[in-house]
Amino acid sequence: MKVAIGADHGGFDLKEEVVAFLKGLGHQVEDLGCYSKDSVDYPLYAKKVIELVKDREVERGILICGTGIGMSIVANRTPGIRAALCHELFTAEMSRRHNNSNILCMGGRVIGPSLALAMVKVWLETPFDGGRHERRLCQIDPDDSMCQD
Ligand code: RB5
């Protein structure tokens, strides 16, 4: 799968772990930065990932800041983006099954790498349930391509 990933300084260490993990699983990773622990502004990195997901140049995006909150606020302002801020496995799975999330947000200062990698794996592998959940998503955004048939 093609996956874009972005982080600020608060998510940099976890991003590095996730990039290596994704590559190890054979995914094609677009690492859009940041590339050091120097302080940067999370909206700039969120927007790089959001663009690629919105334009369907990648299938999924992952955004990591200190808490994941700033990244999720930025991402969910964009039509077509369904960003899920998750801190454990259940919501990571359910964000796919019920919400068809296309961006996973995590907090590098909230969760450790082993939990984060397990969340990334379940999030990438879990399909959308569709049905009543698709109807509900189309009530949020009727213009989404998912709602155009
Ligand atoms: C940066 O210090 C921090 O505010 C940022 O990583 C994030 O947690 C914002 O939501």
Coordinates of C-alpha atoms and ligand atoms in Angstrom, one line a residue:
M1 CA 0.0 0.0 0.0
K2 CA 1.1 3.6 -0.6
V3 CA 1.3 5.4 2.7
A4 CA 2.3 9.1 3.4
I5 CA 3.6 10.0 6.8
G6 CA 4.3 13.3 8.5
A7 CA 5.3 14.5 12.0
D8 CA 6.4 17.5 13.9
H9 CA 9.3 17.4 16.5
G10 CA 6.9 15.8 19.1
G11 CA 6.3 12.9 16.7
F12 CA 9.6 12.6 15.1
D13 CA 11.0 9.6 17.0
L14 CA 7.8 7.7 16.6
K15 CA 7.6 8.5 12.9
E16 CA 11.1 7.1 12.4
E17 CA 9.9 3.8 14.0
V18 CA 6.7 3.7 12.0
V19 CA 8.6 4.4 8.7
A20 CA 11.0 1.5 9.3
F21 CA 8.1 -0.7 10.3
L22 CA 6.0 0.1 7.2
K23 CA 9.0 -0.5 4.9
G24 CA 9.7 -3.8 6.6
L25 CA 6.1 -4.8 5.8
G26 CA 6.7 -4.0 2.2
H27 CA 4.6 -0.8 2.0
Q28 CA 5.6 2.2 -0.2
V29 CA 6.2 5.1 2.2
E30 CA 6.3 8.8 1.4
D31 CA 8.1 10.3 4.4
L32 CA 7.2 14.0 4.2
G33 CA 9.1 15.1 7.3
C34 CA 10.0 16.5 9.6
Y35 CA 13.5 15.1 9.5
S36 CA 15.0 16.1 12.8
K37 CA 13.9 16.9 16.4
D38 CA 14.2 20.7 15.7
S39 CA 11.0 22.5 16.6
V40 CA 8.6 22.9 13.6
D41 CA 5.0 23.8 13.1
Y42 CA 2.7 20.7 12.8
P43 CA 0.1 22.3 10.4
L44 CA 2.8 22.5 7.7
Y45 CA 3.5 18.8 7.9
A46 CA -0.1 17.8 8.3
K47 CA -1.0 19.7 5.1
K48 CA 1.7 17.8 3.0
V49 CA 0.1 14.4 4.0
I50 CA -3.4 15.7 3.6
E51 CA -2.8 16.8 0.0
L52 CA -1.5 13.4 -1.0
V53 CA -4.4 11.6 0.6
K54 CA -7.0 14.0 -0.8
D55 CA -5.6 13.8 -4.3
R56 CA -5.5 10.0 -4.0
E57 CA -1.8 9.9 -4.7
V58 CA -1.5 7.6 -1.6
E59 CA -4.2 5.3 -0.1
R60 CA -3.6 6.3 3.5
G61 CA -1.8 8.9 5.7
I62 CA -0.3 8.8 9.2
L63 CA 0.3 12.0 11.2
I64 CA 2.1 12.2 14.5
C65 CA 2.7 15.1 16.8
G66 CA 3.1 15.3 20.5
T67 CA -0.5 14.5 21.3
G68 CA -1.9 13.8 17.9
I69 CA -4.5 16.5 18.6
G70 CA -3.1 19.3 16.5
M71 CA -2.6 16.9 13.6
S72 CA -6.2 15.6 13.8
I73 CA -7.7 19.2 14.0
V74 CA -5.8 20.2 10.8
A75 CA -6.7 17.0 8.9
N76 CA -10.4 17.0 9.7
R77 CA -10.8 20.5 8.2
T78 CA -10.4 19.0 4.7
P79 CA -13.3 17.5 2.8
G80 CA -12.5 13.8 2.0
I81 CA -10.3 13.4 5.0
R82 CA -11.4 11.2 7.8
A83 CA -8.7 11.4 10.4
A84 CA -8.9 9.3 13.6
L85 CA -6.9 10.2 16.6
C86 CA -6.2 6.8 18.4
H87 CA -4.3 5.8 21.4
E88 CA -5.2 2.1 21.5
L89 CA -6.0 -0.9 19.3
F90 CA -9.8 -0.9 19.6
T91 CA -10.3 2.6 18.2
A92 CA -7.7 2.1 15.6
E93 CA -9.6 -0.9 14.3
M94 CA -13.1 0.7 14.7
S95 CA -11.9 3.8 12.9
R96 CA -11.5 1.7 9.8
R97 CA -14.6 -0.6 10.2
H98 CA -17.1 2.2 11.0
N99 CA -15.5 5.5 9.9
N100 CA -13.4 4.4 6.9
S101 CA -10.6 6.6 8.3
N102 CA -8.0 7.5 5.8
I103 CA -5.5 9.2 8.2
L104 CA -4.4 7.8 11.5
C105 CA -3.2 10.4 14.0
M106 CA -1.1 9.4 17.0
G107 CA 0.7 11.2 19.9
G108 CA 4.4 10.5 20.1
R109 CA 4.3 11.7 23.7
V110 CA 1.3 9.6 24.6
I111 CA 1.9 6.1 23.4
G112 CA 5.0 3.9 23.1
P113 CA 6.4 2.5 19.8
S114 CA 5.2 -1.1 20.3
L115 CA 1.6 -0.1 20.8
A116 CA 1.9 2.4 18.0
L117 CA 3.2 -0.2 15.5
A118 CA 0.5 -2.7 16.5
M119 CA -2.1 0.0 15.9
V120 CA -0.6 0.9 12.5
K121 CA -0.8 -2.8 11.5
V122 CA -4.4 -3.3 12.5
W123 CA -5.4 0.1 11.0
L124 CA -3.8 -0.8 7.6
E125 CA -5.2 -4.3 7.5
T126 CA -8.8 -3.6 8.6
P127 CA -11.4 -3.0 5.9
F128 CA -14.4 -0.6 6.0
D129 CA -17.6 -2.4 6.9
G130 CA -19.7 -0.2 4.5
G131 CA -23.5 -0.5 4.7
R132 CA -25.1 1.7 7.4
H133 CA -21.7 3.2 8.1
E134 CA -21.3 4.4 4.5
R135 CA -24.8 5.9 4.7
R136 CA -23.7 7.8 7.9
L137 CA -20.4 9.0 6.3
C138 CA -22.3 10.3 3.3
Q139 CA -24.6 12.3 5.6
I140 CA -21.4 14.1 6.8
D141 CA -20.0 14.6 3.3
P142 CA -22.4 13.8 0.4
D143 CA -19.8 15.0 -2.1
D144 CA -17.3 12.4 -1.2
S145 CA -16.4 10.0 -4.1
M146 CA -17.6 7.1 -1.9
C147 CA -21.2 8.6 -2.2
Q148 CA -21.3 9.2 -5.9
D149 CA -22.8 6.0 -7.3
Ligands
RB5_1 C1 4.4 20.7 20.1 O1 5.1 21.1 21.2 C2 3.1 20.2 20.3 O2 2.2 21.2 20.7 C3 2.5 19.4 19.2 O3 3.4 18.3 18.9 C4 1.2 18.8 19.3 O4 1.1 18.0 20.4 C5 0.0 19.7 19.1 O5 -1.1 19.3 19.1

